[in-house]
Amino acid sequence: SLSDSTAADSVPAGFDDINVSTTALNLLPNTNYYFKIIGSNVTGLASGSAMNFMTGDAPELSVTPPNRDVTIDAGNTKFYVTSNIDWTVASDASWCTVPASGNGNDSIMASYTQDTTVGNRVAHITVSGPGVAGQVVTVTQTGGQPYLTVTPPNRNVTLSSGNTKFFVSSNTSWNAVSTSAWCTITSSGT
């Protein structure tokens, strides 16, 4: 409304053009606002013509789909951004990388490494922008099947006491046990 006003500001006397500005807060998107400049001095008031400006769209940001299920192998998957602002992207998992930023309607290509662990793992990707709530989407990667290999499968030993080694390769935790009292095990691992 033209009846609202800002605080008065003092300007030096003279005939030079003076830039006038103010900060307008809490404006609504897609709204036409009117304003005019009023000057006053000891001789009275002078009013400028009514002028207007239109505010732009409210900031928007959405990301779809909310999750991408991917296989155990390395690869890429895509998310779609609908937005009218600049935005940034961050992944909380080192195995899943994303570009640092983008703007407007675009896509995000998430690259992921092979999953050599057992069980699924999840990367949270956060897309943020000014004036909007951050959006979080996820990449869920299928984990590998547990495996355990012991090499060699058998060791022949002498009559005297001693030590021998077996080599274990595994992608999960493991324990070794002996079924014979004369043979003791001294290791376990991951």
mmCIF file with all atom_site columns, C-alpha atoms in Angstrom:
data_model
loop_
_atom_site.group_PDB
_atom_site.id
_atom_site.type_symbol
_atom_site.label_atom_id
_atom_site.label_alt_id
_atom_site.label_comp_id
_atom_site.label_asym_id
_atom_site.label_entity_id
_atom_site.label_seq_id
_atom_site.pdbx_PDB_ins_code
_atom_site.Cartn_x
_atom_site.Cartn_y
_atom_site.Cartn_z
_atom_site.occupancy
_atom_site.B_iso_or_equiv
_atom_site.pdbx_formal_charge
_atom_site.auth_seq_id
_atom_site.auth_comp_id
_atom_site.auth_asym_id
_atom_site.auth_atom_id
_atom_site.pdbx_PDB_model_num
ATOM 1   C CA . SER A 1 1   ? 0.000  0.000   0.000   1.00 0.00 ? 1   SER A CA 1
ATOM 2   C CA . LEU A 1 2   ? 1.224  3.520   -0.710  1.00 0.00 ? 2   LEU A CA 1
ATOM 3   C CA . SER A 1 3   ? 0.332  4.429   2.864   1.00 0.00 ? 3   SER A CA 1
ATOM 4   C CA . ASP A 1 4   ? 3.211  2.342   4.266   1.00 0.00 ? 4   ASP A CA 1
ATOM 5   C CA . SER A 1 5   ? 6.483  4.217   4.628   1.00 0.00 ? 5   SER A CA 1
ATOM 6   C CA . THR A 1 6   ? 10.129 3.773   5.490   1.00 0.00 ? 6   THR A CA 1
ATOM 7   C CA . ALA A 1 7   ? 12.113 5.902   7.900   1.00 0.00 ? 7   ALA A CA 1
ATOM 8   C CA . ALA A 1 8   ? 13.042 9.399   6.655   1.00 0.00 ? 8   ALA A CA 1
ATOM 9   C CA . ASP A 1 9   ? 16.605 9.839   5.404   1.00 0.00 ? 9   ASP A CA 1
ATOM 10  C CA . SER A 1 10  ? 18.522 13.147  5.340   1.00 0.00 ? 10  SER A CA 1
ATOM 11  C CA . VAL A 1 11  ? 20.170 14.231  2.108   1.00 0.00 ? 11  VAL A CA 1
ATOM 12  C CA . PRO A 1 12  ? 22.422 17.202  1.429   1.00 0.00 ? 12  PRO A CA 1
ATOM 13  C CA . ALA A 1 13  ? 20.932 20.355  -0.074  1.00 0.00 ? 13  ALA A CA 1
ATOM 14  C CA . GLY A 1 14  ? 21.525 20.972  -3.751  1.00 0.00 ? 14  GLY A CA 1
ATOM 15  C CA . PHE A 1 15  ? 20.400 20.159  -7.270  1.00 0.00 ? 15  PHE A CA 1
ATOM 16  C CA . ASP A 1 16  ? 22.423 16.987  -7.853  1.00 0.00 ? 16  ASP A CA 1
ATOM 17  C CA . ASP A 1 17  ? 20.718 13.630  -8.495  1.00 0.00 ? 17  ASP A CA 1
ATOM 18  C CA . ILE A 1 18  ? 20.783 11.427  -5.421  1.00 0.00 ? 18  ILE A CA 1
ATOM 19  C CA . ASN A 1 19  ? 20.375 7.648   -5.391  1.00 0.00 ? 19  ASN A CA 1
ATOM 20  C CA . VAL A 1 20  ? 17.732 6.481   -2.944  1.00 0.00 ? 20  VAL A CA 1
ATOM 21  C CA . SER A 1 21  ? 17.295 2.887   -1.838  1.00 0.00 ? 21  SER A CA 1
ATOM 22  C CA . THR A 1 22  ? 15.790 0.796   0.920   1.00 0.00 ? 22  THR A CA 1
ATOM 23  C CA . THR A 1 23  ? 15.470 -2.870  1.763   1.00 0.00 ? 23  THR A CA 1
ATOM 24  C CA . ALA A 1 24  ? 11.962 -4.294  1.590   1.00 0.00 ? 24  ALA A CA 1
ATOM 25  C CA . LEU A 1 25  ? 11.399 -7.386  3.729   1.00 0.00 ? 25  LEU A CA 1
ATOM 26  C CA . ASN A 1 26  ? 8.759  -10.121 3.770   1.00 0.00 ? 26  ASN A CA 1
ATOM 27  C CA . LEU A 1 27  ? 7.606  -9.573  0.201   1.00 0.00 ? 27  LEU A CA 1
ATOM 28  C CA . LEU A 1 28  ? 5.342  -12.142 -1.391  1.00 0.00 ? 28  LEU A CA 1
ATOM 29  C CA . PRO A 1 29  ? 6.366  -13.955 -4.580  1.00 0.00 ? 29  PRO A CA 1
ATOM 30  C CA . ASN A 1 30  ? 4.742  -12.971 -7.889  1.00 0.00 ? 30  ASN A CA 1
ATOM 31  C CA . THR A 1 31  ? 3.312  -9.777  -6.420  1.00 0.00 ? 31  THR A CA 1
ATOM 32  C CA . ASN A 1 32  ? 3.197  -6.277  -7.897  1.00 0.00 ? 32  ASN A CA 1
ATOM 33  C CA . TYR A 1 33  ? 4.365  -3.629  -5.381  1.00 0.00 ? 33  TYR A CA 1
ATOM 34  C CA . TYR A 1 34  ? 3.949  0.150   -5.796  1.00 0.00 ? 34  TYR A CA 1
ATOM 35  C CA . PHE A 1 35  ? 6.108  2.911   -4.355  1.00 0.00 ? 35  PHE A CA 1
ATOM 36  C CA . LYS A 1 36  ? 6.877  6.606   -4.670  1.00 0.00 ? 36  LYS A CA 1
ATOM 37  C CA . ILE A 1 37  ? 9.475  8.989   -3.295  1.00 0.00 ? 37  ILE A CA 1
ATOM 38  C CA . ILE A 1 38  ? 8.336  11.927  -1.199  1.00 0.00 ? 38  ILE A CA 1
ATOM 39  C CA . GLY A 1 39  ? 10.677 14.774  -0.362  1.00 0.00 ? 39  GLY A CA 1
ATOM 40  C CA . SER A 1 40  ? 10.129 17.494  2.197   1.00 0.00 ? 40  SER A CA 1
ATOM 41  C CA . ASN A 1 41  ? 11.855 20.687  3.280   1.00 0.00 ? 41  ASN A CA 1
ATOM 42  C CA . VAL A 1 42  ? 10.900 23.940  4.982   1.00 0.00 ? 42  VAL A CA 1
ATOM 43  C CA . THR A 1 43  ? 8.739  24.958  2.024   1.00 0.00 ? 43  THR A CA 1
ATOM 44  C CA . GLY A 1 44  ? 6.604  21.756  1.987   1.00 0.00 ? 44  GLY A CA 1
ATOM 45  C CA . LEU A 1 45  ? 6.294  18.306  0.377   1.00 0.00 ? 45  LEU A CA 1
ATOM 46  C CA . ALA A 1 46  ? 7.042  17.116  -3.143  1.00 0.00 ? 46  ALA A CA 1
ATOM 47  C CA . SER A 1 47  ? 5.808  13.714  -4.328  1.00 0.00 ? 47  SER A CA 1
ATOM 48  C CA . GLY A 1 48  ? 7.244  11.646  -7.152  1.00 0.00 ? 48  GLY A CA 1
ATOM 49  C CA . SER A 1 49  ? 5.142  9.528   -9.480  1.00 0.00 ? 49  SER A CA 1
ATOM 50  C CA . ALA A 1 50  ? 3.919  6.148   -8.278  1.00 0.00 ? 50  ALA A CA 1
ATOM 51  C CA . MET A 1 51  ? 6.155  3.371   -9.646  1.00 0.00 ? 51  MET A CA 1
ATOM 52  C CA . ASN A 1 52  ? 6.031  -0.382  -9.302  1.00 0.00 ? 52  ASN A CA 1
ATOM 53  C CA . PHE A 1 53  ? 8.076  -3.578  -9.344  1.00 0.00 ? 53  PHE A CA 1
ATOM 54  C CA . MET A 1 54  ? 7.115  -7.222  -9.509  1.00 0.00 ? 54  MET A CA 1
ATOM 55  C CA . THR A 1 55  ? 8.663  -9.848  -7.256  1.00 0.00 ? 55  THR A CA 1
ATOM 56  C CA . GLY A 1 56  ? 9.834  -13.079 -8.811  1.00 0.00 ? 56  GLY A CA 1
ATOM 57  C CA . ASP A 1 57  ? 8.870  -16.647 -8.165  1.00 0.00 ? 57  ASP A CA 1
ATOM 58  C CA . ALA A 1 58  ? 9.333  -18.139 -4.721  1.00 0.00 ? 58  ALA A CA 1
ATOM 59  C CA . PRO A 1 59  ? 12.469 -20.288 -4.587  1.00 0.00 ? 59  PRO A CA 1
ATOM 60  C CA . GLU A 1 60  ? 11.728 -23.939 -5.426  1.00 0.00 ? 60  GLU A CA 1
ATOM 61  C CA . LEU A 1 61  ? 13.809 -27.075 -5.043  1.00 0.00 ? 61  LEU A CA 1
ATOM 62  C CA . SER A 1 62  ? 12.782 -30.705 -5.352  1.00 0.00 ? 62  SER A CA 1
ATOM 63  C CA . VAL A 1 63  ? 14.781 -33.833 -6.177  1.00 0.00 ? 63  VAL A CA 1
ATOM 64  C CA . THR A 1 64  ? 13.449 -37.156 -7.493  1.00 0.00 ? 64  THR A CA 1
ATOM 65  C CA . PRO A 1 65  ? 13.402 -40.045 -7.029  1.00 0.00 ? 65  PRO A CA 1
ATOM 66  C CA . PRO A 1 66  ? 13.948 -40.244 -3.255  1.00 0.00 ? 66  PRO A CA 1
ATOM 67  C CA . ASN A 1 67  ? 16.163 -43.349 -3.588  1.00 0.00 ? 67  ASN A CA 1
ATOM 68  C CA . ARG A 1 68  ? 18.102 -45.249 -6.234  1.00 0.00 ? 68  ARG A CA 1
ATOM 69  C CA . ASP A 1 69  ? 18.835 -48.946 -5.671  1.00 0.00 ? 69  ASP A CA 1
ATOM 70  C CA . VAL A 1 70  ? 22.054 -49.936 -7.430  1.00 0.00 ? 70  VAL A CA 1
ATOM 71  C CA . THR A 1 71  ? 23.997 -53.175 -7.894  1.00 0.00 ? 71  THR A CA 1
ATOM 72  C CA . ILE A 1 72  ? 27.250 -54.253 -6.284  1.00 0.00 ? 72  ILE A CA 1
ATOM 73  C CA . ASP A 1 73  ? 29.277 -53.150 -9.338  1.00 0.00 ? 73  ASP A CA 1
ATOM 74  C CA . ALA A 1 74  ? 30.647 -49.626 -9.807  1.00 0.00 ? 74  ALA A CA 1
ATOM 75  C CA . GLY A 1 75  ? 28.485 -47.316 -11.893 1.00 0.00 ? 75  GLY A CA 1
ATOM 76  C CA . ASN A 1 76  ? 26.397 -44.150 -12.125 1.00 0.00 ? 76  ASN A CA 1
ATOM 77  C CA . THR A 1 77  ? 22.821 -43.244 -11.310 1.00 0.00 ? 77  THR A CA 1
ATOM 78  C CA . LYS A 1 78  ? 20.838 -40.076 -11.974 1.00 0.00 ? 78  LYS A CA 1
ATOM 79  C CA . PHE A 1 79  ? 18.569 -37.843 -9.870  1.00 0.00 ? 79  PHE A CA 1
ATOM 80  C CA . TYR A 1 80  ? 16.398 -35.084 -11.329 1.00 0.00 ? 80  TYR A CA 1
ATOM 81  C CA . VAL A 1 81  ? 16.275 -31.568 -9.864  1.00 0.00 ? 81  VAL A CA 1
ATOM 82  C CA . THR A 1 82  ? 13.348 -29.205 -10.377 1.00 0.00 ? 82  THR A CA 1
ATOM 83  C CA . SER A 1 83  ? 14.367 -25.720 -9.265  1.00 0.00 ? 83  SER A CA 1
ATOM 84  C CA . ASN A 1 84  ? 14.479 -22.024 -10.075 1.00 0.00 ? 84  ASN A CA 1
ATOM 85  C CA . ILE A 1 85  ? 17.615 -21.274 -7.996  1.00 0.00 ? 85  ILE A CA 1
ATOM 86  C CA . ASP A 1 86  ? 21.297 -22.180 -7.759  1.00 0.00 ? 86  ASP A CA 1
ATOM 87  C CA . TRP A 1 87  ? 21.904 -25.250 -5.575  1.00 0.00 ? 87  TRP A CA 1
ATOM 88  C CA . THR A 1 88  ? 24.755 -27.207 -4.003  1.00 0.00 ? 88  THR A CA 1
ATOM 89  C CA . VAL A 1 89  ? 25.168 -30.971 -3.657  1.00 0.00 ? 89  VAL A CA 1
ATOM 90  C CA . ALA A 1 90  ? 27.018 -33.066 -1.053  1.00 0.00 ? 90  ALA A CA 1
ATOM 91  C CA . SER A 1 91  ? 27.341 -36.806 -0.406  1.00 0.00 ? 91  SER A CA 1
ATOM 92  C CA . ASP A 1 92  ? 28.053 -38.192 3.064   1.00 0.00 ? 92  ASP A CA 1
ATOM 93  C CA . ALA A 1 93  ? 29.799 -41.288 1.666   1.00 0.00 ? 93  ALA A CA 1
ATOM 94  C CA . SER A 1 94  ? 33.273 -41.337 0.107   1.00 0.00 ? 94  SER A CA 1
ATOM 95  C CA . TRP A 1 95  ? 32.228 -44.211 -2.195  1.00 0.00 ? 95  TRP A CA 1
ATOM 96  C CA . CYS A 1 96  ? 29.475 -42.075 -3.788  1.00 0.00 ? 96  CYS A CA 1
ATOM 97  C CA . THR A 1 97  ? 30.556 -38.836 -5.482  1.00 0.00 ? 97  THR A CA 1
ATOM 98  C CA . VAL A 1 98  ? 28.386 -36.046 -6.893  1.00 0.00 ? 98  VAL A CA 1
ATOM 99  C CA . PRO A 1 99  ? 29.020 -32.701 -8.618  1.00 0.00 ? 99  PRO A CA 1
ATOM 100 C CA . ALA A 1 100 ? 29.397 -29.782 -6.193  1.00 0.00 ? 100 ALA A CA 1
ATOM 101 C CA . SER A 1 101 ? 26.603 -27.598 -7.573  1.00 0.00 ? 101 SER A CA 1
ATOM 102 C CA . GLY A 1 102 ? 24.054 -26.858 -10.255 1.00 0.00 ? 102 GLY A CA 1
ATOM 103 C CA . ASN A 1 103 ? 21.241 -24.469 -11.079 1.00 0.00 ? 103 ASN A CA 1
ATOM 104 C CA . GLY A 1 104 ? 17.659 -24.531 -12.270 1.00 0.00 ? 104 GLY A CA 1
ATOM 105 C CA . ASN A 1 105 ? 16.149 -27.693 -13.697 1.00 0.00 ? 105 ASN A CA 1
ATOM 106 C CA . ASP A 1 106 ? 18.957 -30.185 -14.142 1.00 0.00 ? 106 ASP A CA 1
ATOM 107 C CA . SER A 1 107 ? 20.132 -33.640 -13.139 1.00 0.00 ? 107 SER A CA 1
ATOM 108 C CA . ILE A 1 108 ? 22.692 -34.967 -10.676 1.00 0.00 ? 108 ILE A CA 1
ATOM 109 C CA . MET A 1 109 ? 24.880 -37.877 -11.741 1.00 0.00 ? 109 MET A CA 1
ATOM 110 C CA . ALA A 1 110 ? 25.988 -39.874 -8.689  1.00 0.00 ? 110 ALA A CA 1
ATOM 111 C CA . SER A 1 111 ? 29.009 -42.131 -9.288  1.00 0.00 ? 111 SER A CA 1
ATOM 112 C CA . TYR A 1 112 ? 29.605 -45.074 -6.950  1.00 0.00 ? 112 TYR A CA 1
ATOM 113 C CA . THR A 1 113 ? 32.405 -47.588 -6.497  1.00 0.00 ? 113 THR A CA 1
ATOM 114 C CA . GLN A 1 114 ? 32.108 -51.369 -6.312  1.00 0.00 ? 114 GLN A CA 1
ATOM 115 C CA . ASP A 1 115 ? 30.809 -52.586 -2.949  1.00 0.00 ? 115 ASP A CA 1
ATOM 116 C CA . THR A 1 116 ? 33.203 -55.184 -1.564  1.00 0.00 ? 116 THR A CA 1
ATOM 117 C CA . THR A 1 117 ? 31.522 -55.272 1.858   1.00 0.00 ? 117 THR A CA 1
ATOM 118 C CA . VAL A 1 118 ? 28.806 -57.620 3.069   1.00 0.00 ? 118 VAL A CA 1
ATOM 119 C CA . GLY A 1 119 ? 25.324 -56.134 3.267   1.00 0.00 ? 119 GLY A CA 1
ATOM 120 C CA . ASN A 1 120 ? 23.847 -52.979 1.773   1.00 0.00 ? 120 ASN A CA 1
ATOM 121 C CA . ARG A 1 121 ? 25.307 -49.510 2.197   1.00 0.00 ? 121 ARG A CA 1
ATOM 122 C CA . VAL A 1 122 ? 23.551 -46.149 1.861   1.00 0.00 ? 122 VAL A CA 1
ATOM 123 C CA . ALA A 1 123 ? 24.859 -42.756 0.721   1.00 0.00 ? 123 ALA A CA 1
ATOM 124 C CA . HIS A 1 124 ? 22.827 -39.659 1.668   1.00 0.00 ? 124 HIS A CA 1
ATOM 125 C CA . ILE A 1 125 ? 22.957 -36.902 -0.953  1.00 0.00 ? 125 ILE A CA 1
ATOM 126 C CA . THR A 1 126 ? 21.888 -33.443 0.256   1.00 0.00 ? 126 THR A CA 1
ATOM 127 C CA . VAL A 1 127 ? 20.796 -30.773 -2.236  1.00 0.00 ? 127 VAL A CA 1
ATOM 128 C CA . SER A 1 128 ? 20.545 -27.254 -0.748  1.00 0.00 ? 128 SER A CA 1
ATOM 129 C CA . GLY A 1 129 ? 19.758 -23.759 -1.955  1.00 0.00 ? 129 GLY A CA 1
ATOM 130 C CA . PRO A 1 130 ? 18.987 -20.306 -0.576  1.00 0.00 ? 130 PRO A CA 1
ATOM 131 C CA . GLY A 1 131 ? 15.496 -19.834 0.839   1.00 0.00 ? 131 GLY A CA 1
ATOM 132 C CA . VAL A 1 132 ? 14.454 -23.508 0.609   1.00 0.00 ? 132 VAL A CA 1
ATOM 133 C CA . ALA A 1 133 ? 14.630 -26.598 2.791   1.00 0.00 ? 133 ALA A CA 1
ATOM 134 C CA . GLY A 1 134 ? 17.436 -28.982 1.870   1.00 0.00 ? 134 GLY A CA 1
ATOM 135 C CA . GLN A 1 135 ? 16.421 -32.137 0.015   1.00 0.00 ? 135 GLN A CA 1
ATOM 136 C CA . VAL A 1 136 ? 17.973 -35.519 0.884   1.00 0.00 ? 136 VAL A CA 1
ATOM 137 C CA . VAL A 1 137 ? 17.955 -38.470 -1.513  1.00 0.00 ? 137 VAL A CA 1
ATOM 138 C CA . THR A 1 138 ? 19.780 -41.768 -1.136  1.00 0.00 ? 138 THR A CA 1
ATOM 139 C CA . VAL A 1 139 ? 21.764 -44.304 -3.129  1.00 0.00 ? 139 VAL A CA 1
ATOM 140 C CA . THR A 1 140 ? 21.366 -47.820 -1.697  1.00 0.00 ? 140 THR A CA 1
ATOM 141 C CA . GLN A 1 141 ? 23.973 -50.238 -2.979  1.00 0.00 ? 141 GLN A CA 1
ATOM 142 C CA . THR A 1 142 ? 23.666 -54.007 -2.722  1.00 0.00 ? 142 THR A CA 1
ATOM 143 C CA . GLY A 1 143 ? 26.523 -55.573 -0.783  1.00 0.00 ? 143 GLY A CA 1
ATOM 144 C CA . GLY A 1 144 ? 28.529 -58.600 -1.680  1.00 0.00 ? 144 GLY A CA 1
ATOM 145 C CA . GLN A 1 145 ? 27.962 -62.146 -0.541  1.00 0.00 ? 145 GLN A CA 1
ATOM 146 C CA . PRO A 1 146 ? 30.188 -63.203 2.349   1.00 0.00 ? 146 PRO A CA 1
ATOM 147 C CA . TYR A 1 147 ? 33.171 -65.297 1.337   1.00 0.00 ? 147 TYR A CA 1
ATOM 148 C CA . LEU A 1 148 ? 35.940 -67.057 3.230   1.00 0.00 ? 148 LEU A CA 1
ATOM 149 C CA . THR A 1 149 ? 38.918 -68.823 1.674   1.00 0.00 ? 149 THR A CA 1
ATOM 150 C CA . VAL A 1 150 ? 41.574 -70.702 3.650   1.00 0.00 ? 150 VAL A CA 1
ATOM 151 C CA . THR A 1 151 ? 44.855 -71.524 1.923   1.00 0.00 ? 151 THR A CA 1
ATOM 152 C CA . PRO A 1 152 ? 46.091 -74.195 1.921   1.00 0.00 ? 152 PRO A CA 1
ATOM 153 C CA . PRO A 1 153 ? 43.152 -76.394 2.913   1.00 0.00 ? 153 PRO A CA 1
ATOM 154 C CA . ASN A 1 154 ? 45.461 -78.762 4.861   1.00 0.00 ? 154 ASN A CA 1
ATOM 155 C CA . ARG A 1 155 ? 48.966 -78.693 6.442   1.00 0.00 ? 155 ARG A CA 1
ATOM 156 C CA . ASN A 1 156 ? 50.970 -81.828 7.205   1.00 0.00 ? 156 ASN A CA 1
ATOM 157 C CA . VAL A 1 157 ? 53.051 -81.326 10.366  1.00 0.00 ? 157 VAL A CA 1
ATOM 158 C CA . THR A 1 158 ? 55.907 -83.252 12.061  1.00 0.00 ? 158 THR A CA 1
ATOM 159 C CA . LEU A 1 159 ? 55.716 -85.161 15.355  1.00 0.00 ? 159 LEU A CA 1
ATOM 160 C CA . SER A 1 160 ? 57.508 -82.415 17.274  1.00 0.00 ? 160 SER A CA 1
ATOM 161 C CA . SER A 1 161 ? 55.586 -79.320 18.378  1.00 0.00 ? 161 SER A CA 1
ATOM 162 C CA . GLY A 1 162 ? 55.755 -76.242 16.197  1.00 0.00 ? 162 GLY A CA 1
ATOM 163 C CA . ASN A 1 163 ? 53.804 -73.661 14.292  1.00 0.00 ? 163 ASN A CA 1
ATOM 164 C CA . THR A 1 164 ? 52.271 -73.478 10.875  1.00 0.00 ? 164 THR A CA 1
ATOM 165 C CA . LYS A 1 165 ? 50.284 -70.833 9.031   1.00 0.00 ? 165 LYS A CA 1
ATOM 166 C CA . PHE A 1 166 ? 47.119 -70.767 7.020   1.00 0.00 ? 166 PHE A CA 1
ATOM 167 C CA . PHE A 1 167 ? 46.137 -67.711 4.998   1.00 0.00 ? 167 PHE A CA 1
ATOM 168 C CA . VAL A 1 168 ? 42.579 -66.427 5.247   1.00 0.00 ? 168 VAL A CA 1
ATOM 169 C CA . SER A 1 169 ? 40.897 -64.191 2.689   1.00 0.00 ? 169 SER A CA 1
ATOM 170 C CA . SER A 1 170 ? 37.456 -62.871 3.635   1.00 0.00 ? 170 SER A CA 1
ATOM 171 C CA . ASN A 1 171 ? 35.128 -59.879 3.331   1.00 0.00 ? 171 ASN A CA 1
ATOM 172 C CA . THR A 1 172 ? 33.543 -60.487 6.718   1.00 0.00 ? 172 THR A CA 1
ATOM 173 C CA . SER A 1 173 ? 34.608 -61.165 10.307  1.00 0.00 ? 173 SER A CA 1
ATOM 174 C CA . TRP A 1 174 ? 35.768 -64.694 11.049  1.00 0.00 ? 174 TRP A CA 1
ATOM 175 C CA . ASN A 1 175 ? 36.917 -66.909 13.906  1.00 0.00 ? 175 ASN A CA 1
ATOM 176 C CA . ALA A 1 176 ? 39.064 -70.013 13.746  1.00 0.00 ? 176 ALA A CA 1
ATOM 177 C CA . VAL A 1 177 ? 38.538 -72.969 16.114  1.00 0.00 ? 177 VAL A CA 1
ATOM 178 C CA . SER A 1 178 ? 40.272 -76.314 16.492  1.00 0.00 ? 178 SER A CA 1
ATOM 179 C CA . THR A 1 179 ? 38.379 -79.558 17.023  1.00 0.00 ? 179 THR A CA 1
ATOM 180 C CA . SER A 1 180 ? 41.512 -81.272 18.404  1.00 0.00 ? 180 SER A CA 1
ATOM 181 C CA . ALA A 1 181 ? 43.067 -80.604 21.819  1.00 0.00 ? 181 ALA A CA 1
ATOM 182 C CA . TRP A 1 182 ? 46.642 -80.930 20.468  1.00 0.00 ? 182 TRP A CA 1
ATOM 183 C CA . CYS A 1 183 ? 46.095 -78.024 18.005  1.00 0.00 ? 183 CYS A CA 1
ATOM 184 C CA . THR A 1 184 ? 45.562 -74.489 19.292  1.00 0.00 ? 184 THR A CA 1
ATOM 185 C CA . ILE A 1 185 ? 44.529 -71.477 17.228  1.00 0.00 ? 185 ILE A CA 1
ATOM 186 C CA . THR A 1 186 ? 46.043 -68.057 17.884  1.00 0.00 ? 186 THR A CA 1
ATOM 187 C CA . SER A 1 187 ? 44.272 -65.761 15.461  1.00 0.00 ? 187 SER A CA 1
ATOM 188 C CA . SER A 1 188 ? 40.987 -64.426 14.165  1.00 0.00 ? 188 SER A CA 1
ATOM 189 C CA . GLY A 1 189 ? 40.246 -61.397 12.078  1.00 0.00 ? 189 GLY A CA 1
ATOM 190 C CA . THR A 1 190 ? 38.305 -59.538 9.487   1.00 0.00 ? 190 THR A CA 1
#
